[in-house]
mmCIF file of C-alpha atoms in Angstrom:
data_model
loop_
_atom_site.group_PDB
_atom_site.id
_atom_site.type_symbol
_atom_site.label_atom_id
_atom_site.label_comp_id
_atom_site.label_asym_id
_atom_site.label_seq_id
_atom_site.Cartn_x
_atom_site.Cartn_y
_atom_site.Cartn_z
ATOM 1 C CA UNK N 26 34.160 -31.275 14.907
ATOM 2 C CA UNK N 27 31.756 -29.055 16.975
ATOM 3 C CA UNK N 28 27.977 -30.848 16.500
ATOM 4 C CA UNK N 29 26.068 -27.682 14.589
ATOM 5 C CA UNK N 30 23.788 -25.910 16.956
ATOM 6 C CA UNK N 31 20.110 -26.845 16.679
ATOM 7 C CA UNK N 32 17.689 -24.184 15.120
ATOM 8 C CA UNK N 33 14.861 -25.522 17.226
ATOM 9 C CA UNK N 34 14.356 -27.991 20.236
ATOM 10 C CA UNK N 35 13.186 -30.780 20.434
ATOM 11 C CA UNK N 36 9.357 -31.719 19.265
ATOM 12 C CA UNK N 37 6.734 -31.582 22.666
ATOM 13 C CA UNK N 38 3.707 -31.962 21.021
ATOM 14 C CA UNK N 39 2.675 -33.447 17.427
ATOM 15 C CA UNK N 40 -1.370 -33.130 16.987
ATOM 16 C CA UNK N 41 -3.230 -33.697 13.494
ATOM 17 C CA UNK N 42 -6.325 -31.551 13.161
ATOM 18 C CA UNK N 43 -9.508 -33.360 12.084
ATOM 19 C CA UNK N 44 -11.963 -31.047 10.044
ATOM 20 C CA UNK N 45 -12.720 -28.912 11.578
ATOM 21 C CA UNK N 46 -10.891 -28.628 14.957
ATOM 22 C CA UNK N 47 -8.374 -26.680 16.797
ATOM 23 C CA UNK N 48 -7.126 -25.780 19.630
ATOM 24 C CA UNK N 49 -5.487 -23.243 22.132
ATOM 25 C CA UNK N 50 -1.715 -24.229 22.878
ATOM 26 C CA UNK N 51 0.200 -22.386 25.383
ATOM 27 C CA UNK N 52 3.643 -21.865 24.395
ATOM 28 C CA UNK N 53 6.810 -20.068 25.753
ATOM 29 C CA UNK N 54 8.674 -17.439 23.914
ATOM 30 C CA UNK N 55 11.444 -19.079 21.490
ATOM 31 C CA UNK N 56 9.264 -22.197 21.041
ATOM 32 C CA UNK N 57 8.178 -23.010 17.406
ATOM 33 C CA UNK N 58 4.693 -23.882 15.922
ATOM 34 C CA UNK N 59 4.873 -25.520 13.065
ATOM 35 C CA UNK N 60 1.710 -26.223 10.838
ATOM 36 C CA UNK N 61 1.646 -28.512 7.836
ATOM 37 C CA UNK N 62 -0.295 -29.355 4.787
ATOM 38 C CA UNK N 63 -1.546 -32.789 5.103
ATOM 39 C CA UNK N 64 -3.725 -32.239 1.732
ATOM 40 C CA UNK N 65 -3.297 -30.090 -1.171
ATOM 41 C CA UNK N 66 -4.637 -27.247 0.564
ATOM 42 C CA UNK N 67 -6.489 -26.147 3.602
ATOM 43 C CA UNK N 68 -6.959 -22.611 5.204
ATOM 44 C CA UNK N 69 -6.040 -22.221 8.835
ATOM 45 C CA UNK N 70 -7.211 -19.497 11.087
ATOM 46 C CA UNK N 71 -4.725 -18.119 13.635
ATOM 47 C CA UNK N 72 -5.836 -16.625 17.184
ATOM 48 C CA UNK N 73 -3.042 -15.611 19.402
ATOM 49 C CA UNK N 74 -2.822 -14.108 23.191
ATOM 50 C CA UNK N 75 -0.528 -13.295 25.991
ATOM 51 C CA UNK N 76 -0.353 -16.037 28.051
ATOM 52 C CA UNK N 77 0.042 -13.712 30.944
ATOM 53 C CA UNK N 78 -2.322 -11.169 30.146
ATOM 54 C CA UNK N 79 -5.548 -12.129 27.962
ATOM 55 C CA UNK N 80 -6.291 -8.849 26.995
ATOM 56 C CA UNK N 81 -3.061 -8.566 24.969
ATOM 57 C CA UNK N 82 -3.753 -10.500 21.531
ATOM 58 C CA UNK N 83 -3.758 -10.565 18.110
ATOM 59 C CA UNK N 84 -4.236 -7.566 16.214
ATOM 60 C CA UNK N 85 -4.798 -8.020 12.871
ATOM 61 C CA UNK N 86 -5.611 -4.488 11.993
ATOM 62 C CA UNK N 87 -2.013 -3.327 13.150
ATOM 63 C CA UNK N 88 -0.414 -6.539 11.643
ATOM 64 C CA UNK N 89 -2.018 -5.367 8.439
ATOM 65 C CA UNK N 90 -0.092 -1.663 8.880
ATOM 66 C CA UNK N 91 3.246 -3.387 8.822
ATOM 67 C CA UNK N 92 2.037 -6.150 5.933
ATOM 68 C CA UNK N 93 -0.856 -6.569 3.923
ATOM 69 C CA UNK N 94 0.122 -10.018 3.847
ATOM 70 C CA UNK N 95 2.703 -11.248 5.909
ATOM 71 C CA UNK N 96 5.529 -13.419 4.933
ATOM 72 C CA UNK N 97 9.109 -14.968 5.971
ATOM 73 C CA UNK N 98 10.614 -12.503 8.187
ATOM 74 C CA UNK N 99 7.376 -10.827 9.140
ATOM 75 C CA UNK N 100 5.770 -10.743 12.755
ATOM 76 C CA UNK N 101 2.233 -11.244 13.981
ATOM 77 C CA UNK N 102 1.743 -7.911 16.396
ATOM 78 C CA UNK N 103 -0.685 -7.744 19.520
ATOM 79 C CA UNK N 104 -3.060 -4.977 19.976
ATOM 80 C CA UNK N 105 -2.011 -1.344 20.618
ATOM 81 C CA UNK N 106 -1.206 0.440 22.949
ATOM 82 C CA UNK N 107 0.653 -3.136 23.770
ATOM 83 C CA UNK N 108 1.796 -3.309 20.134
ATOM 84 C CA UNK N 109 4.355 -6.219 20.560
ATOM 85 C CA UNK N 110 5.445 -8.849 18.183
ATOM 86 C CA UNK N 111 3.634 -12.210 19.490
ATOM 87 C CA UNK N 112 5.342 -14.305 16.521
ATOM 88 C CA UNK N 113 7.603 -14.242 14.257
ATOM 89 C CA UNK N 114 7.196 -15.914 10.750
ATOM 90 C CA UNK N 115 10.384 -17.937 10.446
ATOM 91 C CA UNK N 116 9.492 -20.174 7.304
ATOM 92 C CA UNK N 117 6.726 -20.255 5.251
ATOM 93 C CA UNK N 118 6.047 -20.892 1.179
ATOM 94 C CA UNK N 119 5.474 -19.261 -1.247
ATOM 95 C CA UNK N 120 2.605 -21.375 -1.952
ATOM 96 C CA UNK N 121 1.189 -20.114 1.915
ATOM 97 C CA UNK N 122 -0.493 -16.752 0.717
ATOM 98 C CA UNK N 123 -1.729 -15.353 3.805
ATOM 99 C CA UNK N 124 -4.638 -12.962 4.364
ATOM 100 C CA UNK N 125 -5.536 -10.109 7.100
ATOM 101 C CA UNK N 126 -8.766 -8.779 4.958
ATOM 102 C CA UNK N 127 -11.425 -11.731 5.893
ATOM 103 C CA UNK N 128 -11.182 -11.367 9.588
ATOM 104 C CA UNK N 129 -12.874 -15.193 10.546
ATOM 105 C CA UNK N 130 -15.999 -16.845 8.853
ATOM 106 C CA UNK N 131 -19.169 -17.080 11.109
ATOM 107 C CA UNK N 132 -22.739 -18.702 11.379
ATOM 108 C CA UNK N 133 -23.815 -15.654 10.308
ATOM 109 C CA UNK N 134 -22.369 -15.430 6.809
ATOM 110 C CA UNK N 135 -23.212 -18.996 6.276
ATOM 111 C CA UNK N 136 -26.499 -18.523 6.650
ATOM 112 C CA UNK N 137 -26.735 -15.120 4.720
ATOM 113 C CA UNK N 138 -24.547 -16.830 1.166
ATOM 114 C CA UNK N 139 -26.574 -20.170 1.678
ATOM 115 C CA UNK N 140 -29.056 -20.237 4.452
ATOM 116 C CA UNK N 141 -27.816 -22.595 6.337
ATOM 117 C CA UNK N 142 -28.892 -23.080 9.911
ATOM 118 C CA UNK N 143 -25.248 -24.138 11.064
ATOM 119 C CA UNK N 144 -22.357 -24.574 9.095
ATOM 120 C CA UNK N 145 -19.303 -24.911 10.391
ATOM 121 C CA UNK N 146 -17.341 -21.703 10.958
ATOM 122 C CA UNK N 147 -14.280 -19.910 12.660
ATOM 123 C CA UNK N 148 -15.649 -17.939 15.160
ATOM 124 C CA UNK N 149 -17.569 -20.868 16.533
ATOM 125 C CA UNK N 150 -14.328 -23.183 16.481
ATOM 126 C CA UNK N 151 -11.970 -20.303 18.020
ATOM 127 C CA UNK N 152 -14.665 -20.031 20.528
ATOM 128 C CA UNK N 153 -14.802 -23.811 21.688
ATOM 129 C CA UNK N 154 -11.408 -23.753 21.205
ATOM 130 C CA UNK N 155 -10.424 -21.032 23.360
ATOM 131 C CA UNK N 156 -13.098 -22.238 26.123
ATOM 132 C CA UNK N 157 -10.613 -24.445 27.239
ATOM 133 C CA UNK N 158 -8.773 -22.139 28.961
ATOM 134 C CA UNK N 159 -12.840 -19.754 30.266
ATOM 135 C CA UNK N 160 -12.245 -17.543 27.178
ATOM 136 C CA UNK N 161 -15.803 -16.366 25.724
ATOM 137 C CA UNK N 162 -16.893 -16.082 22.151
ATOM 138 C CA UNK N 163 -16.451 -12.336 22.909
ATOM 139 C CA UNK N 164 -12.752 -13.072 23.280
ATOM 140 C CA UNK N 165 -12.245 -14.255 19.777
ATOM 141 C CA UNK N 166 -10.533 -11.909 17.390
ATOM 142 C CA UNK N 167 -9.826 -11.283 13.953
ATOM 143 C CA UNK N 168 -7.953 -14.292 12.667
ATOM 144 C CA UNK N 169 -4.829 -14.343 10.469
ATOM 145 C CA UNK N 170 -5.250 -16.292 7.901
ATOM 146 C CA UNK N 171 -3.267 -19.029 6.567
ATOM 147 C CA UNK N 172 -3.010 -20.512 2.792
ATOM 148 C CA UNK N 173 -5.879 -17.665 2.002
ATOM 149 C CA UNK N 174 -6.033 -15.799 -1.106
ATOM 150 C CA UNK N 175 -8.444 -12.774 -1.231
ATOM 151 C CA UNK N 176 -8.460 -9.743 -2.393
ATOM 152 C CA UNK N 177 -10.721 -6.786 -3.631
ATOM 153 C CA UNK N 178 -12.151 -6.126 -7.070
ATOM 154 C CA UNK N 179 -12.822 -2.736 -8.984
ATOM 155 C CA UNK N 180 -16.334 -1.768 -7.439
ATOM 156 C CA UNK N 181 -14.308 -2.943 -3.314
ATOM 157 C CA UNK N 182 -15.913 -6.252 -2.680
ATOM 158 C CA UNK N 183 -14.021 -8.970 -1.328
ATOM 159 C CA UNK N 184 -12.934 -12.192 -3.607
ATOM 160 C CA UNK N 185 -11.390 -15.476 -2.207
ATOM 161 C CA UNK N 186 -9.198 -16.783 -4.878
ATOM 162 C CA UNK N 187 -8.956 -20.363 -4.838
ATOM 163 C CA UNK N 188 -6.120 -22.008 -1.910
ATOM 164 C CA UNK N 189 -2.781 -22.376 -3.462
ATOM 165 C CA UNK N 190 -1.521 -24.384 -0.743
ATOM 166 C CA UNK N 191 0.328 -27.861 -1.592
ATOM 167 C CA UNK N 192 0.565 -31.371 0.417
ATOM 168 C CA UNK N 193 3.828 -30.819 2.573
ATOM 169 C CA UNK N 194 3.824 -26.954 3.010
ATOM 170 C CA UNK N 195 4.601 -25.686 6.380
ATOM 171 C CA UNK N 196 4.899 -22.807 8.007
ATOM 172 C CA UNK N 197 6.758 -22.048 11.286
ATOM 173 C CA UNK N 198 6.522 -19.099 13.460
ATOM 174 C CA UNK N 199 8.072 -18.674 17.061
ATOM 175 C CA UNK N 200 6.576 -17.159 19.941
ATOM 176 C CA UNK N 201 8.098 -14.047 20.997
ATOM 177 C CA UNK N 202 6.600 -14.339 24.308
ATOM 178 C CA UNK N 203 4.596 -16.368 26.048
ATOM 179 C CA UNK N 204 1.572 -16.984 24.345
ATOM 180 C CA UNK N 205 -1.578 -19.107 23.976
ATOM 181 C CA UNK N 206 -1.314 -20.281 20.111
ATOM 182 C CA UNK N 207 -4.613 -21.095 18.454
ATOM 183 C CA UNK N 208 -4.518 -22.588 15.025
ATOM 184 C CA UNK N 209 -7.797 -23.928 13.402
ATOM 185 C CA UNK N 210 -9.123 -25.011 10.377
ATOM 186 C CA UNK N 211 -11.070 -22.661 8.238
ATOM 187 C CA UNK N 212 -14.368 -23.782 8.509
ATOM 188 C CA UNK N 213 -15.745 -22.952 5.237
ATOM 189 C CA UNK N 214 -13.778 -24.844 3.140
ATOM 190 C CA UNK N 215 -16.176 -27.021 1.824
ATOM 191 C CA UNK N 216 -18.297 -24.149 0.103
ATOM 192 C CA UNK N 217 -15.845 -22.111 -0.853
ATOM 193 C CA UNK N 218 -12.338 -21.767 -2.620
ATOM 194 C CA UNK N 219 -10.461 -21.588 1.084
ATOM 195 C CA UNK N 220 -10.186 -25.577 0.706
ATOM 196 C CA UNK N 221 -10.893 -26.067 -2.840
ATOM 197 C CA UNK N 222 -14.428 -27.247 -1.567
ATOM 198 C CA UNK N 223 -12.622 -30.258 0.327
ATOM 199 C CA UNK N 224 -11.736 -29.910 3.552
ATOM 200 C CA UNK N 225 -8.408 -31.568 4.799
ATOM 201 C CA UNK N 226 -6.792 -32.243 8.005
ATOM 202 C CA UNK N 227 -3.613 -30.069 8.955
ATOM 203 C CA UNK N 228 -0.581 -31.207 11.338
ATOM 204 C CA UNK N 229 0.338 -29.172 14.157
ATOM 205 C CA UNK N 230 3.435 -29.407 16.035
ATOM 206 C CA UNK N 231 5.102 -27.840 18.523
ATOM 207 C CA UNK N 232 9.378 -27.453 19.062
ATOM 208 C CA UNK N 233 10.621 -26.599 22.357
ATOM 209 C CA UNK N 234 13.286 -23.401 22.328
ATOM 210 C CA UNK N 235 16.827 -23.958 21.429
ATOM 211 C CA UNK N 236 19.673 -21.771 22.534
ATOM 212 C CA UNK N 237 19.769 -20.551 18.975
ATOM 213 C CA UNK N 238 15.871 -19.747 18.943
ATOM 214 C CA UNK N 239 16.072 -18.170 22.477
ATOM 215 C CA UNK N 240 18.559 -16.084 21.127
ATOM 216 C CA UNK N 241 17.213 -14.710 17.996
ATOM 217 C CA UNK N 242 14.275 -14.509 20.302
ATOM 218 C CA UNK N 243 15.582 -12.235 22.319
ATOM 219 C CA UNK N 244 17.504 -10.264 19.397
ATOM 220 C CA UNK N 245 14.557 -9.333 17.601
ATOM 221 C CA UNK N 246 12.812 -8.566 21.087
ATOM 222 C CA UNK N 247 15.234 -5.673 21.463
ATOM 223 C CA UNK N 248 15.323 -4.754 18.372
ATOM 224 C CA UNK N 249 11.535 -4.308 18.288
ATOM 225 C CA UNK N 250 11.717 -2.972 21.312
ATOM 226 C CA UNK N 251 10.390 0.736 21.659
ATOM 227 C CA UNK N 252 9.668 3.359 24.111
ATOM 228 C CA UNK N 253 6.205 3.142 23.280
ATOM 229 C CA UNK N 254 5.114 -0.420 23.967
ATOM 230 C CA UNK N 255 2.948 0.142 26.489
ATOM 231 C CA UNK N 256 2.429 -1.998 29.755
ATOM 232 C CA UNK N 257 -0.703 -1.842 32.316
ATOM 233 C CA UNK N 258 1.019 -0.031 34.269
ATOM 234 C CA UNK N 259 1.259 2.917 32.015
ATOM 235 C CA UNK N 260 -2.526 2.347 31.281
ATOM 236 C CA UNK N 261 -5.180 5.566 32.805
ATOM 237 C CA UNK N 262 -7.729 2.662 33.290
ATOM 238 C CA UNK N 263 -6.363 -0.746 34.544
ATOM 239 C CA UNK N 264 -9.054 -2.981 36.288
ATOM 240 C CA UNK N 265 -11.568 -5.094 33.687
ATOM 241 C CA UNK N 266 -14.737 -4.761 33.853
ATOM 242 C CA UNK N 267 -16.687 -6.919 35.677
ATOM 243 C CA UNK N 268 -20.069 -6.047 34.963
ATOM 244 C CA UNK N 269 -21.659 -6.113 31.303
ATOM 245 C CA UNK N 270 -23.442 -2.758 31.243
ATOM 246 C CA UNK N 271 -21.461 0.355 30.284
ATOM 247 C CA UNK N 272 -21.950 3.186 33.302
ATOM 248 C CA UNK N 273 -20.382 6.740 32.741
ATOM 249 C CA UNK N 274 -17.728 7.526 35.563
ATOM 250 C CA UNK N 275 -18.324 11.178 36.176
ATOM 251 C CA UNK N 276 -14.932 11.524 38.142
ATOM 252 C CA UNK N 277 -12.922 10.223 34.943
ATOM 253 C CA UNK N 278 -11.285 13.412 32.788
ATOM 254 C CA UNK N 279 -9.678 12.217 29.722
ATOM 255 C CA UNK N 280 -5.955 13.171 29.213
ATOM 256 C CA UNK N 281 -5.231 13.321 25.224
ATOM 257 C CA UNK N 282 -1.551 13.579 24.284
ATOM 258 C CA UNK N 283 -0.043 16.610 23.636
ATOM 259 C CA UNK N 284 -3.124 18.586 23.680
ATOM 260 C CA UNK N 285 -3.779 21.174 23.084
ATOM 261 C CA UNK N 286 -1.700 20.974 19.774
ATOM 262 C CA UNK N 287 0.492 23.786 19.542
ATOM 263 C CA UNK N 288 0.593 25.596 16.203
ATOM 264 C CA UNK N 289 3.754 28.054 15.185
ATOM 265 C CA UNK N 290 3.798 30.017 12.208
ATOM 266 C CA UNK N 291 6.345 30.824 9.802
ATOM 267 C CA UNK N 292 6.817 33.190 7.016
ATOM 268 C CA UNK N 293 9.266 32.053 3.983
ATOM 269 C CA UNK N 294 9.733 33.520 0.288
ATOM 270 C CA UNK N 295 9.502 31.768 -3.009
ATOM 271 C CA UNK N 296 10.992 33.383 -6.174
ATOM 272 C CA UNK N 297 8.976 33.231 -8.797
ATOM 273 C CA UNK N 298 10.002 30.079 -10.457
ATOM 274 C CA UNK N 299 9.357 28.348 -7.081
ATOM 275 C CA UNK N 300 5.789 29.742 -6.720
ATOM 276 C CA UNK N 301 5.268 28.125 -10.362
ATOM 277 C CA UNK N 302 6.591 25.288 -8.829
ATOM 278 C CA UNK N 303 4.146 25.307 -5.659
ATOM 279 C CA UNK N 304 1.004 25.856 -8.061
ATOM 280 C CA UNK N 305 2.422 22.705 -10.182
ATOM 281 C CA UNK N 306 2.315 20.798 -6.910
ATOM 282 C CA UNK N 307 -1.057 21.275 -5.766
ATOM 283 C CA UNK N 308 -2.113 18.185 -4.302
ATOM 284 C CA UNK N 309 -5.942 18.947 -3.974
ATOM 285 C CA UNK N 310 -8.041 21.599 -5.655
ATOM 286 C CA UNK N 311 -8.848 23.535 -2.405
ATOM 287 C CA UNK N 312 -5.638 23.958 -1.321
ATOM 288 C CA UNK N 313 -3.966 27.703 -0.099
ATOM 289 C CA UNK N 314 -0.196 28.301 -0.746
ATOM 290 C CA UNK N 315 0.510 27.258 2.660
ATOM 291 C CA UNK N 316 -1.176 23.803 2.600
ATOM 292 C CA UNK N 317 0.710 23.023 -0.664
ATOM 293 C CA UNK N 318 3.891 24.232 0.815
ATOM 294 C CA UNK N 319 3.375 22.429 4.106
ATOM 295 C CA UNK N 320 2.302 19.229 2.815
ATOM 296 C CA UNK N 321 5.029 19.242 0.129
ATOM 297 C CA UNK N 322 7.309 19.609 3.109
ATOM 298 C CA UNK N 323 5.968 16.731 5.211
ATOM 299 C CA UNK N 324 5.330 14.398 2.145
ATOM 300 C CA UNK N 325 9.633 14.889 1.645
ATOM 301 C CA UNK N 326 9.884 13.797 5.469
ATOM 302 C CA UNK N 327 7.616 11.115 5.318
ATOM 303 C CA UNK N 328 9.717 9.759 2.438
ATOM 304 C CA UNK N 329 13.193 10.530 2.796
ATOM 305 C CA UNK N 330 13.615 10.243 6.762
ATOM 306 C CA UNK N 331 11.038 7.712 7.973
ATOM 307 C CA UNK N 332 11.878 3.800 7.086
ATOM 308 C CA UNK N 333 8.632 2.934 5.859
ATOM 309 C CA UNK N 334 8.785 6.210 2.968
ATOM 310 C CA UNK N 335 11.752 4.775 1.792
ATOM 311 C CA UNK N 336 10.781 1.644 1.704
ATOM 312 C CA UNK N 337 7.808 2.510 -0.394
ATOM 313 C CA UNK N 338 9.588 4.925 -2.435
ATOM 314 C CA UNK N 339 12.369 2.035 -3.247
ATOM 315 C CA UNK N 340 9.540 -0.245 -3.777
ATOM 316 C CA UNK N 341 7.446 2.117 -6.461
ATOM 317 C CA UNK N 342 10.949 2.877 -8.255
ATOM 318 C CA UNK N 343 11.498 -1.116 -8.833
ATOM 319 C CA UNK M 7 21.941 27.180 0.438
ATOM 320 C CA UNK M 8 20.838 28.229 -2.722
ATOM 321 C CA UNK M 9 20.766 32.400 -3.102
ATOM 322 C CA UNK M 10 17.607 34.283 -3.834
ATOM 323 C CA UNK M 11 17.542 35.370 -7.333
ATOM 324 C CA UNK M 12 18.415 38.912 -7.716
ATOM 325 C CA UNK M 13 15.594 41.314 -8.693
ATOM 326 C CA UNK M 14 13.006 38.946 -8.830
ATOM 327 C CA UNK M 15 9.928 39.280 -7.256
ATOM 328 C CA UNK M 16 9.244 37.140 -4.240
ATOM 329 C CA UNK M 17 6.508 35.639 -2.550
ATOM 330 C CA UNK M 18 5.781 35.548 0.825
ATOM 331 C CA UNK M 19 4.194 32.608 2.108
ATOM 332 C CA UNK M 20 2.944 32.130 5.561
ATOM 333 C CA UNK M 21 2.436 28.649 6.754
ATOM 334 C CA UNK M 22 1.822 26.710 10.390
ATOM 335 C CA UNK M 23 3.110 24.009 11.819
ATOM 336 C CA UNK M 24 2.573 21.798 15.191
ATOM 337 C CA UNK M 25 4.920 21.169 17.423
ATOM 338 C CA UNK M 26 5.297 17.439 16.413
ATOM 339 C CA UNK M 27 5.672 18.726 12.751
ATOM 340 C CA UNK M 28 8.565 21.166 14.136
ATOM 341 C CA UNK M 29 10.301 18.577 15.946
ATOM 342 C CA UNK M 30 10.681 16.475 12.802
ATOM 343 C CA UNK M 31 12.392 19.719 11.336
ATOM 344 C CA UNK M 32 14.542 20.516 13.747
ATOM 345 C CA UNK M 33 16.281 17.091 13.459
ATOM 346 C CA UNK M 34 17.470 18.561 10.066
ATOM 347 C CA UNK M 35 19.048 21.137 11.939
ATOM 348 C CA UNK M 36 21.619 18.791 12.904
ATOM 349 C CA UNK M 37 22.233 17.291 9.356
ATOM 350 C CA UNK M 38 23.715 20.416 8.860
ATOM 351 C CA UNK M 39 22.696 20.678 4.992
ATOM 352 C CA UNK M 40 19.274 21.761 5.615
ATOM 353 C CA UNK M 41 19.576 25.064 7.009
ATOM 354 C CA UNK M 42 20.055 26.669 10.252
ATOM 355 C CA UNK M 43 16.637 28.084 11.066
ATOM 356 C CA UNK M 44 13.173 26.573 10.391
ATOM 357 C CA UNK M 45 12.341 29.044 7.516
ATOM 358 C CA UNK M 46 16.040 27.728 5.822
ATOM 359 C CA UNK M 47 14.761 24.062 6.211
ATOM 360 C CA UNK M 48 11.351 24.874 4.867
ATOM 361 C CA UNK M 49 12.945 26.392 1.715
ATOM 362 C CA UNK M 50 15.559 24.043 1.073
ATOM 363 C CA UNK M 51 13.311 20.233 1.710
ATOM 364 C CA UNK M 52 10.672 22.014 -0.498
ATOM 365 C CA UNK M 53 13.334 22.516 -3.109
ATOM 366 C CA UNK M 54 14.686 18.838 -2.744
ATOM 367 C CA UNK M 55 10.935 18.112 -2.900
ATOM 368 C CA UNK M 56 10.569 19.557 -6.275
ATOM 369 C CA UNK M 57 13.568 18.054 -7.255
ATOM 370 C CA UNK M 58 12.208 14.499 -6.624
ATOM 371 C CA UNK M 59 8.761 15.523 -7.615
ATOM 372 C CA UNK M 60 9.124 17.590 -10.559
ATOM 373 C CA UNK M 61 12.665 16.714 -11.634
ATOM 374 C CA UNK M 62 13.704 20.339 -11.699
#
């Protein structure tokens, strides 16, 4: 009998993380990053970047469009224009409740809630993490968040519900390109709920690609794939910055897309049940016949011919 | 496509659209159920609309 193909290769690195470490791992697309509860619970802060290109990383404002929080099956996306899928989720518990609202805890905030003059914090371990390979502290972005419960009350602040993570949880998620991986713990888990005011250390590993990884790799690469992923090349500005001061170039002229917006009237008829119907519609106080009629129209498209509207729409009728 | 009611009063509304907004219509066009011109398709998704929306 055939041996059964192996989901992932085999392991190239195994690290545990003290509290509170991290560090930047490159990795090549199809490989696997697996990170595992060593205690009952312990937040872990995820940087990610092109290997090839550090200015394509993590966003977790565009991640956040696709999922508030992402899951099994999900991606992590880099920032547009790039907007690429960096990793893919490929396991993770239900007990890992991730979070893209709390961006990374700072020095700042530690000293605001409790006056401290240094607590341990994300920004400051992505940052010594990342140094490794001459990032700056500049270069550190908004973290997704692992085994991180928050959330927003009535009045819009931000709560941290308390980590429902379990001893022996892991999540794995594949690079879908070549990246430089940073997982860290959460530095703040000893004053708040991110650690259950504990922290713990975490296990990181790393799987090499298997032909069955590589291939689902690729798969979901394509699939992803869209004309709009921009490169540099497509880019009106390419070279970084050198310098630190902002100068004007006065040669530069902006080129917006499609502008100027072209706008095309047309006239249609209601009967007089339909009119009853538009002024039943009315979406906002303010609103003419036309802006009812036009935003009834685009509302239906939105819904019935894009993906995400029907997703939504099956979702709210569950 | 549904028939104007005979001998009821109609209203005339006038409404714009970009070009972005017209392309997404005139992918209906070749559904075939929609309509045939952009004032057809306008009619008939708003109808649909109310449909969903309204029930009626």
């Amino acid at each position: 009998m055939a041996k059964p193909e192996a989901k992932y290769g085999k392991e190239r690195l195994k690290i545990v993380f003290q509290p509170v470490e991290g560090k930047a791992i490159p990795m090549k697309a199809g490989e696997v990053l697996r990170i595992t509860q060593l205690g009952n619970g312990q937040c872990v802060d995820f940087n990610c970047f092109n290997l090839h290109d550090y200015k394509e990383m993590l966003s977790v404002g565009f991640t956040r469009m696709h999922s508030f929080r992402p899951k099994k099956g999900d991606f992590l996306w880099s920032n547009p224009p790039r907007s690429n899928p960096l990793m893919a989720i490929l396991e993770m518990p239900a007990s890992c409740v991730t979070d893209t609202l709390h961006a990374r805890c700072n020095a700042y905030l530690f000293e605001d809630y409790y006056g401290f003059d240094l607590h341990t914090n994300c920004q400051d371990t992505f940052a010594a993490a990342v140094g490794e390979y001459r990032l700056t502290p500049d270069d550190v972005h908004d973290a997704f968040n692992l085994w991180m419960d928050t959330g927003w009350d009535d009045q819009g602040n931000t709560v941290i519900r308390r980590i429902t993570g379990r001893k022996g949880d892991y999540v794995d998620m594949m690079a879908m390109m070549d990246v430089l991986a940073v997982p860290i713990l959460c530095g703040s888990g000893d004053v708040q709920p991110t650690a259950a005011f504990f922290p713990k250390p975490i296990q990181v590993q790393v799987f090499e690609s298997s032909a069955a990884s590589l291939r689902k790799c690729k798969e979901m690469n394509a699939r992803l794939k869209l004309k709009n992923n921009r490169e540099l090349k497509d880019f009106a500005v390419q070279e970084i910055l050198a310098t630190r001061e902002l100068k004007r170039d006065p040669k530069y002229k902006p080129k917006f897309v499609n502008f100027p917006l072209q706008f095309t009237e047309l006239e249609v008829e209601l009967d007089e049940t339909e009119y009853g119907q538009l002024q039943r519609l009315r979406f906002a106080d303010y609103q003419e016949d036309e802006e009812i009629l036009r935003e009834a129209v685009m509302r239906w498209l939105f819904r019935n011919r894009t993906r995400r509207g029907r997703l939504k729409a099956s979702a709210g009728s569950k | 496509m549904r028939k104007p009611a005979h001998g009821k009063s109609r209203r005339p509304v006038k409404l714009a659209f970009t070009q972005q907004q017209l392309e997404l219509l005139d992918r209906l066009k070749a559904e075939q159920r929609w309509g045939k011109t952009r004032e057809e398709i306008v009619l008939a998704v708003f109808r649909d609309y109310v449909k969903q929306e309204l029930g009626e």
